[in-house]
mmCIF file of C-alpha atoms in Angstrom:
data_model
loop_
_atom_site.group_PDB
_atom_site.id
_atom_site.type_symbol
_atom_site.label_atom_id
_atom_site.label_comp_id
_atom_site.label_asym_id
_atom_site.label_seq_id
_atom_site.Cartn_x
_atom_site.Cartn_y
_atom_site.Cartn_z
ATOM 1 C CA UNK A 8 -47.397 38.708 9.860
ATOM 2 C CA UNK A 9 -50.649 37.441 10.813
ATOM 3 C CA UNK A 10 -50.530 34.540 11.497
ATOM 4 C CA UNK A 11 -53.364 31.052 10.503
ATOM 5 C CA UNK A 12 -54.955 29.133 12.899
ATOM 6 C CA UNK A 13 -56.575 26.444 12.071
ATOM 7 C CA UNK A 14 -60.263 26.444 14.483
ATOM 8 C CA UNK A 15 -63.717 26.133 14.517
ATOM 9 C CA UNK A 16 -64.203 29.398 12.831
ATOM 10 C CA UNK A 17 -61.009 28.647 10.019
ATOM 11 C CA UNK A 18 -62.649 27.371 6.597
ATOM 12 C CA UNK A 19 -61.105 23.457 6.127
ATOM 13 C CA UNK A 20 -60.012 25.389 2.422
ATOM 14 C CA UNK A 21 -57.081 27.781 4.229
ATOM 15 C CA UNK A 22 -56.246 25.068 6.385
ATOM 16 C CA UNK A 23 -55.681 22.511 2.682
ATOM 17 C CA UNK A 24 -53.620 26.050 1.920
ATOM 18 C CA UNK A 25 -51.567 26.238 3.904
ATOM 19 C CA UNK A 26 -50.792 22.362 4.087
ATOM 20 C CA UNK A 27 -50.226 22.312 0.745
ATOM 21 C CA UNK A 28 -47.844 25.588 0.923
ATOM 22 C CA UNK A 29 -46.155 23.959 4.166
ATOM 23 C CA UNK A 30 -45.297 21.034 1.892
ATOM 24 C CA UNK A 31 -44.205 22.713 -1.157
ATOM 25 C CA UNK A 32 -41.279 24.174 0.856
ATOM 26 C CA UNK A 33 -40.348 21.416 1.915
ATOM 27 C CA UNK A 34 -40.635 19.286 -1.969
ATOM 28 C CA UNK A 35 -37.761 22.681 -3.077
ATOM 29 C CA UNK A 36 -35.850 22.311 0.196
ATOM 30 C CA UNK A 37 -35.024 18.858 -0.602
ATOM 31 C CA UNK A 38 -34.279 19.369 -4.069
ATOM 32 C CA UNK A 39 -32.161 21.721 -3.851
ATOM 33 C CA UNK A 40 -28.154 21.280 -4.735
ATOM 34 C CA UNK A 41 -26.544 20.108 -1.493
ATOM 35 C CA UNK A 42 -29.620 19.151 0.171
ATOM 36 C CA UNK A 43 -29.831 15.936 1.345
ATOM 37 C CA UNK A 44 -32.168 13.122 0.390
ATOM 38 C CA UNK A 45 -35.051 11.776 2.696
ATOM 39 C CA UNK A 46 -32.736 9.374 4.382
ATOM 40 C CA UNK A 47 -30.763 12.146 5.882
ATOM 41 C CA UNK A 48 -27.429 10.960 4.118
ATOM 42 C CA UNK A 49 -26.065 13.038 0.545
ATOM 43 C CA UNK A 50 -26.415 10.802 -2.332
ATOM 44 C CA UNK A 51 -24.191 13.759 -5.375
ATOM 45 C CA UNK A 52 -20.615 11.542 -5.600
ATOM 46 C CA UNK A 53 -18.363 14.741 -5.483
ATOM 47 C CA UNK A 54 -15.722 14.528 -8.462
ATOM 48 C CA UNK A 55 -11.896 15.000 -7.969
ATOM 49 C CA UNK A 56 -9.552 17.503 -9.440
ATOM 50 C CA UNK A 57 -8.368 16.145 -12.541
ATOM 51 C CA UNK A 58 -4.370 15.540 -11.632
ATOM 52 C CA UNK A 59 -5.668 14.421 -8.407
ATOM 53 C CA UNK A 60 -6.015 11.454 -9.935
ATOM 54 C CA UNK A 61 -3.798 8.555 -7.668
ATOM 55 C CA UNK A 62 -2.742 4.664 -8.085
ATOM 56 C CA UNK A 63 -5.831 2.429 -6.571
ATOM 57 C CA UNK A 64 -8.168 5.152 -5.750
ATOM 58 C CA UNK A 65 -10.712 3.172 -6.650
ATOM 59 C CA UNK A 66 -10.112 0.138 -5.418
ATOM 60 C CA UNK A 67 -11.465 0.011 -1.710
ATOM 61 C CA UNK A 68 -15.152 1.228 -2.981
ATOM 62 C CA UNK A 69 -14.769 -1.058 -6.157
ATOM 63 C CA UNK A 70 -13.494 -4.980 -5.011
ATOM 64 C CA UNK A 71 -13.666 -3.535 -0.813
ATOM 65 C CA UNK A 72 -11.170 -4.344 1.387
ATOM 66 C CA UNK A 73 -9.671 -7.044 3.516
ATOM 67 C CA UNK A 74 -7.792 -8.210 6.074
ATOM 68 C CA UNK A 75 -2.935 -7.632 5.187
ATOM 69 C CA UNK A 76 -1.447 -10.873 3.256
ATOM 70 C CA UNK A 77 -0.630 -13.929 5.244
ATOM 71 C CA UNK A 78 3.573 -14.805 6.008
ATOM 72 C CA UNK A 79 4.375 -17.430 2.918
ATOM 73 C CA UNK A 80 7.439 -19.182 2.691
ATOM 74 C CA UNK A 81 8.138 -16.846 -1.640
ATOM 75 C CA UNK A 82 10.502 -14.142 -0.751
ATOM 76 C CA UNK A 83 8.464 -10.769 -2.170
ATOM 77 C CA UNK A 84 10.337 -7.564 -2.190
ATOM 78 C CA UNK A 85 8.660 -4.884 -0.368
ATOM 79 C CA UNK A 86 8.037 -0.938 -2.352
ATOM 80 C CA UNK A 87 5.883 1.747 -1.846
ATOM 81 C CA UNK A 88 4.250 4.429 -5.289
ATOM 82 C CA UNK A 89 3.624 8.061 -4.695
ATOM 83 C CA UNK A 90 1.989 9.981 -5.389
ATOM 84 C CA UNK A 91 1.545 14.331 -4.798
ATOM 85 C CA UNK A 92 -0.094 13.516 -2.099
ATOM 86 C CA UNK A 93 2.162 12.412 -0.353
ATOM 87 C CA UNK A 94 3.987 15.177 -0.699
ATOM 88 C CA UNK A 95 7.821 15.548 0.496
ATOM 89 C CA UNK A 96 9.267 11.213 0.719
ATOM 90 C CA UNK A 97 10.983 10.967 3.828
ATOM 91 C CA UNK A 98 12.609 8.298 1.865
ATOM 92 C CA UNK A 99 15.268 7.497 5.185
ATOM 93 C CA UNK A 100 12.839 6.707 7.238
ATOM 94 C CA UNK A 101 11.507 4.017 4.421
ATOM 95 C CA UNK A 102 14.093 2.295 3.299
ATOM 96 C CA UNK A 103 15.320 1.561 7.432
ATOM 97 C CA UNK A 104 11.791 -0.145 7.508
ATOM 98 C CA UNK A 105 12.476 -2.386 4.556
ATOM 99 C CA UNK A 106 11.210 -0.562 1.414
ATOM 100 C CA UNK A 107 13.754 -1.314 -1.551
ATOM 101 C CA UNK A 108 12.055 0.014 -4.690
ATOM 102 C CA UNK A 109 10.078 2.161 -4.687
ATOM 103 C CA UNK A 110 7.179 3.715 -8.500
ATOM 104 C CA UNK A 111 5.735 7.952 -8.294
ATOM 105 C CA UNK A 112 3.562 9.728 -10.418
ATOM 106 C CA UNK A 113 5.008 11.261 -13.469
ATOM 107 C CA UNK A 114 1.609 12.174 -15.614
ATOM 108 C CA UNK A 115 -1.877 12.044 -15.747
ATOM 109 C CA UNK A 116 -3.287 12.174 -19.676
ATOM 110 C CA UNK A 117 -2.046 15.220 -21.402
ATOM 111 C CA UNK A 118 -3.020 17.861 -18.980
ATOM 112 C CA UNK A 119 -0.838 16.165 -15.671
ATOM 113 C CA UNK A 120 3.153 16.748 -14.250
ATOM 114 C CA UNK A 121 3.259 15.671 -10.554
ATOM 115 C CA UNK A 122 4.796 19.282 -9.233
ATOM 116 C CA UNK A 123 6.660 16.739 -5.937
ATOM 117 C CA UNK A 124 7.977 14.271 -8.917
ATOM 118 C CA UNK A 125 12.007 15.220 -8.660
ATOM 119 C CA UNK A 126 11.837 14.904 -5.575
ATOM 120 C CA UNK A 127 10.325 11.408 -4.258
ATOM 121 C CA UNK A 128 11.983 10.165 -8.346
ATOM 122 C CA UNK A 129 15.842 10.790 -6.962
ATOM 123 C CA UNK A 130 15.138 11.077 -3.543
ATOM 124 C CA UNK A 131 14.186 7.527 -4.176
ATOM 125 C CA UNK A 132 17.191 6.488 -6.089
ATOM 126 C CA UNK A 133 19.717 8.909 -4.218
ATOM 127 C CA UNK A 134 18.825 6.747 -1.539
ATOM 128 C CA UNK A 135 19.179 3.358 -2.872
ATOM 129 C CA UNK A 136 16.040 2.026 -3.584
ATOM 130 C CA UNK A 137 15.564 0.966 -7.594
ATOM 131 C CA UNK A 138 12.274 3.365 -8.689
ATOM 132 C CA UNK A 139 10.320 4.206 -11.710
ATOM 133 C CA UNK A 140 7.264 6.522 -13.127
ATOM 134 C CA UNK A 141 3.980 5.983 -13.322
ATOM 135 C CA UNK A 142 1.597 7.562 -15.513
ATOM 136 C CA UNK A 143 -2.346 7.142 -14.796
ATOM 137 C CA UNK A 144 -4.206 6.251 -17.792
ATOM 138 C CA UNK A 145 -7.601 9.092 -19.580
ATOM 139 C CA UNK A 146 -8.549 7.059 -22.126
ATOM 140 C CA UNK A 147 -11.338 9.396 -22.509
ATOM 141 C CA UNK A 148 -9.116 12.127 -23.257
ATOM 142 C CA UNK A 149 -6.432 11.562 -26.027
ATOM 143 C CA UNK A 150 -5.372 8.453 -28.064
ATOM 144 C CA UNK A 151 -3.119 5.965 -26.314
ATOM 145 C CA UNK A 152 -0.049 7.011 -28.373
ATOM 146 C CA UNK A 153 0.149 10.053 -27.861
ATOM 147 C CA UNK A 154 -0.306 9.181 -23.902
ATOM 148 C CA UNK A 155 3.096 7.291 -24.571
ATOM 149 C CA UNK A 156 4.729 10.300 -25.558
ATOM 150 C CA UNK A 157 3.623 12.382 -23.001
ATOM 151 C CA UNK A 158 4.667 10.228 -19.886
ATOM 152 C CA UNK A 159 8.005 9.469 -21.544
ATOM 153 C CA UNK A 160 8.710 13.375 -22.623
ATOM 154 C CA UNK A 161 7.905 14.372 -18.670
ATOM 155 C CA UNK A 162 9.849 11.422 -16.361
ATOM 156 C CA UNK A 163 8.573 8.524 -17.617
ATOM 157 C CA UNK A 164 12.044 7.387 -19.846
ATOM 158 C CA UNK A 165 14.121 4.592 -18.758
ATOM 159 C CA UNK A 166 17.625 3.562 -18.600
ATOM 160 C CA UNK A 167 20.337 0.368 -17.949
ATOM 161 C CA UNK A 168 21.620 2.180 -15.218
ATOM 162 C CA UNK A 169 20.095 -1.539 -12.628
ATOM 163 C CA UNK A 170 18.071 1.234 -10.662
ATOM 164 C CA UNK A 171 15.102 2.434 -12.963
ATOM 165 C CA UNK A 172 12.593 0.186 -13.559
ATOM 166 C CA UNK A 173 10.324 0.557 -16.675
ATOM 167 C CA UNK A 174 7.026 2.745 -16.890
ATOM 168 C CA UNK A 175 4.371 1.643 -15.491
ATOM 169 C CA UNK A 176 0.465 2.597 -17.425
ATOM 170 C CA UNK A 177 -1.651 2.206 -14.682
ATOM 171 C CA UNK A 178 -5.200 2.011 -16.075
ATOM 172 C CA UNK A 179 -8.248 1.638 -14.020
ATOM 173 C CA UNK A 180 -11.396 2.849 -13.316
ATOM 174 C CA UNK A 181 -12.190 6.499 -14.052
ATOM 175 C CA UNK A 182 -12.046 8.780 -10.803
ATOM 176 C CA UNK A 183 -13.886 11.610 -13.022
ATOM 177 C CA UNK A 184 -16.524 10.115 -14.864
ATOM 178 C CA UNK A 185 -17.714 6.145 -16.540
ATOM 179 C CA UNK A 186 -14.993 4.081 -14.926
ATOM 180 C CA UNK A 187 -14.579 3.000 -18.760
ATOM 181 C CA UNK A 188 -14.135 6.117 -19.436
ATOM 182 C CA UNK A 189 -16.196 5.777 -22.400
ATOM 183 C CA UNK A 190 -15.192 2.466 -24.688
ATOM 184 C CA UNK A 191 -16.446 -0.650 -25.496
ATOM 185 C CA UNK A 192 -14.064 -3.779 -24.323
ATOM 186 C CA UNK A 193 -12.573 -3.663 -28.324
ATOM 187 C CA UNK A 194 -12.004 -0.133 -27.599
ATOM 188 C CA UNK A 195 -10.291 -0.033 -24.419
ATOM 189 C CA UNK A 196 -7.988 -2.943 -25.770
ATOM 190 C CA UNK A 197 -6.812 -0.545 -29.062
ATOM 191 C CA UNK A 198 -6.215 2.181 -26.368
ATOM 192 C CA UNK A 199 -3.409 0.360 -23.982
ATOM 193 C CA UNK A 200 -2.479 -1.644 -27.794
ATOM 194 C CA UNK A 201 -1.297 1.845 -28.765
ATOM 195 C CA UNK A 202 0.178 3.362 -25.086
ATOM 196 C CA UNK A 203 1.700 0.427 -24.956
ATOM 197 C CA UNK A 204 3.188 0.100 -28.283
ATOM 198 C CA UNK A 205 4.148 3.437 -28.258
ATOM 199 C CA UNK A 206 6.270 3.144 -25.158
ATOM 200 C CA UNK A 207 8.491 -0.212 -26.343
ATOM 201 C CA UNK A 208 9.618 1.781 -29.809
ATOM 202 C CA UNK A 209 9.872 4.790 -27.397
ATOM 203 C CA UNK A 210 12.191 3.527 -24.457
ATOM 204 C CA UNK A 211 12.595 -0.503 -25.635
ATOM 205 C CA UNK A 212 10.900 -1.528 -22.403
ATOM 206 C CA UNK A 213 7.487 -3.215 -22.333
ATOM 207 C CA UNK A 214 5.763 -1.082 -19.950
ATOM 208 C CA UNK A 215 4.373 -2.568 -16.768
ATOM 209 C CA UNK A 216 0.623 -2.999 -16.129
ATOM 210 C CA UNK A 217 -0.770 -1.700 -13.233
ATOM 211 C CA UNK A 218 -4.999 -2.722 -12.683
ATOM 212 C CA UNK A 219 -7.409 -3.976 -10.494
ATOM 213 C CA UNK A 220 -8.926 -7.953 -11.592
ATOM 214 C CA UNK A 221 -12.045 -7.042 -11.819
ATOM 215 C CA UNK A 222 -11.982 -3.365 -13.400
ATOM 216 C CA UNK A 223 -10.301 -5.470 -16.376
ATOM 217 C CA UNK A 224 -12.906 -7.785 -16.375
ATOM 218 C CA UNK A 225 -15.463 -5.514 -16.708
ATOM 219 C CA UNK A 226 -13.448 -2.772 -19.209
ATOM 220 C CA UNK A 227 -11.554 -4.768 -21.136
ATOM 221 C CA UNK A 228 -14.316 -8.470 -21.539
ATOM 222 C CA UNK A 229 -10.822 -9.623 -19.575
ATOM 223 C CA UNK A 230 -8.922 -9.263 -22.789
ATOM 224 C CA UNK A 231 -5.732 -12.009 -22.169
ATOM 225 C CA UNK A 232 -2.936 -10.668 -25.381
ATOM 226 C CA UNK A 233 -1.182 -8.681 -22.694
ATOM 227 C CA UNK A 234 0.038 -11.169 -20.262
ATOM 228 C CA UNK A 235 3.071 -12.533 -22.896
ATOM 229 C CA UNK A 236 4.168 -9.365 -22.689
ATOM 230 C CA UNK A 237 3.869 -6.460 -19.939
ATOM 231 C CA UNK A 238 4.046 -7.825 -15.749
ATOM 232 C CA UNK A 239 1.851 -7.687 -13.656
ATOM 233 C CA UNK A 240 0.854 -4.784 -11.367
ATOM 234 C CA UNK A 241 -2.257 -6.193 -9.764
ATOM 235 C CA UNK A 242 -4.613 -4.174 -6.842
ATOM 236 C CA UNK A 243 -5.752 -6.033 -4.095
ATOM 237 C CA UNK A 244 -6.264 -5.736 -0.132
ATOM 238 C CA UNK A 245 -7.406 -8.303 0.899
ATOM 239 C CA UNK A 246 -5.745 -11.320 2.295
ATOM 240 C CA UNK A 247 -4.476 -12.970 -1.232
ATOM 241 C CA UNK A 248 -4.356 -11.545 -4.153
ATOM 242 C CA UNK A 249 -7.238 -13.523 -6.144
ATOM 243 C CA UNK A 250 -7.876 -14.116 -9.551
ATOM 244 C CA UNK A 251 -5.789 -12.763 -11.861
ATOM 245 C CA UNK A 252 -6.895 -10.805 -15.276
ATOM 246 C CA UNK A 253 -6.440 -13.328 -17.844
ATOM 247 C CA UNK A 254 -3.322 -14.791 -19.579
ATOM 248 C CA UNK A 255 -1.229 -13.302 -16.643
ATOM 249 C CA UNK A 256 -0.435 -17.430 -14.525
ATOM 250 C CA UNK A 257 1.659 -14.473 -12.171
ATOM 251 C CA UNK A 258 2.085 -11.200 -10.899
ATOM 252 C CA UNK A 259 4.965 -9.450 -10.206
ATOM 253 C CA UNK A 260 3.833 -6.869 -7.420
ATOM 254 C CA UNK A 261 1.128 -6.947 -5.499
ATOM 255 C CA UNK A 262 -0.481 -3.104 -4.454
ATOM 256 C CA UNK A 263 -1.909 -5.000 -1.301
ATOM 257 C CA UNK A 264 -3.013 -2.038 1.135
ATOM 258 C CA UNK A 265 -3.274 1.920 1.006
ATOM 259 C CA UNK A 266 -2.816 2.457 4.000
ATOM 260 C CA UNK A 267 0.722 0.613 5.116
ATOM 261 C CA UNK A 268 3.325 2.535 7.703
ATOM 262 C CA UNK A 269 5.295 6.047 6.414
ATOM 263 C CA UNK A 270 4.083 6.656 3.122
ATOM 264 C CA UNK A 271 0.067 4.236 2.040
ATOM 265 C CA UNK A 272 0.663 2.180 -0.723
ATOM 266 C CA UNK A 273 2.385 -0.647 0.221
ATOM 267 C CA UNK A 274 3.283 -3.153 -1.937
ATOM 268 C CA UNK A 275 5.124 -6.926 -2.500
ATOM 269 C CA UNK A 276 6.672 -8.123 -5.410
ATOM 270 C CA UNK A 277 6.901 -11.117 -6.794
ATOM 271 C CA UNK A 278 10.542 -12.708 -5.204
ATOM 272 C CA UNK A 279 13.475 -11.740 -4.556
ATOM 273 C CA UNK A 280 15.866 -8.522 -4.363
ATOM 274 C CA UNK A 281 17.325 -9.952 -7.176
ATOM 275 C CA UNK A 282 14.329 -10.061 -9.521
ATOM 276 C CA UNK A 283 13.961 -6.458 -8.906
ATOM 277 C CA UNK A 284 17.092 -5.636 -10.533
ATOM 278 C CA UNK A 285 16.606 -8.023 -13.341
ATOM 279 C CA UNK A 286 13.145 -6.201 -14.038
ATOM 280 C CA UNK A 287 14.846 -3.099 -14.052
ATOM 281 C CA UNK A 288 18.242 -4.571 -15.705
ATOM 282 C CA UNK A 289 15.533 -5.462 -18.972
#
């Protein structure tokens, strides 16, 4: 192939044409899928696979991460939450490290059940822990009532055996799209109300609500209408729990890190073990 060389005998329009061709090729390269931006960074966010959402997966991205909580005089009981990401959990090691309660992801939407749920839910129980199940909500797929029924039918029920905690509604940033699932604040409040009312009708217990304060403020308008009935499980990875969502004057559970020993998500229950037992007993 002949090479175009710039020199005294090369017409100006040929040199301009060559430069234009080079710029066009560069522009095409930068607009191809997966190409780097002009700053050298890849800015196309990867959407996770449906079903892979876990409790607190959006906390660091949206709220950041600080140090671990400082020791206080208040008694706190250590617990963990797990999902399919942890696979078969070594419950004996966690028990020996001081973990006394656990929650396992049971369901997401109406399309996913955790394949490790039995090992996690029953394994924690068999080692001596007080345990429960949680549901990752996707308010953009089906109604709150539909998802509450799916949850109860797939491991999210409750029994007064002294070792089963009430189910948890995990309502937080949408990992698959718009952070508020395309709902207005009023629409989100209505969806949550539909879920918790149905859960109580099915089980006789008020569901625990897991959320982060900043998400709750943005996506429910900081609604205060659930604090009198639903225990709060708040996510904040920092030295203090910070501001709580409206209505709640205290937290029941605080998820304080996603990088704890043995299992990532570690939590403080706000009280001694007898308070965990009290929540289990209803």
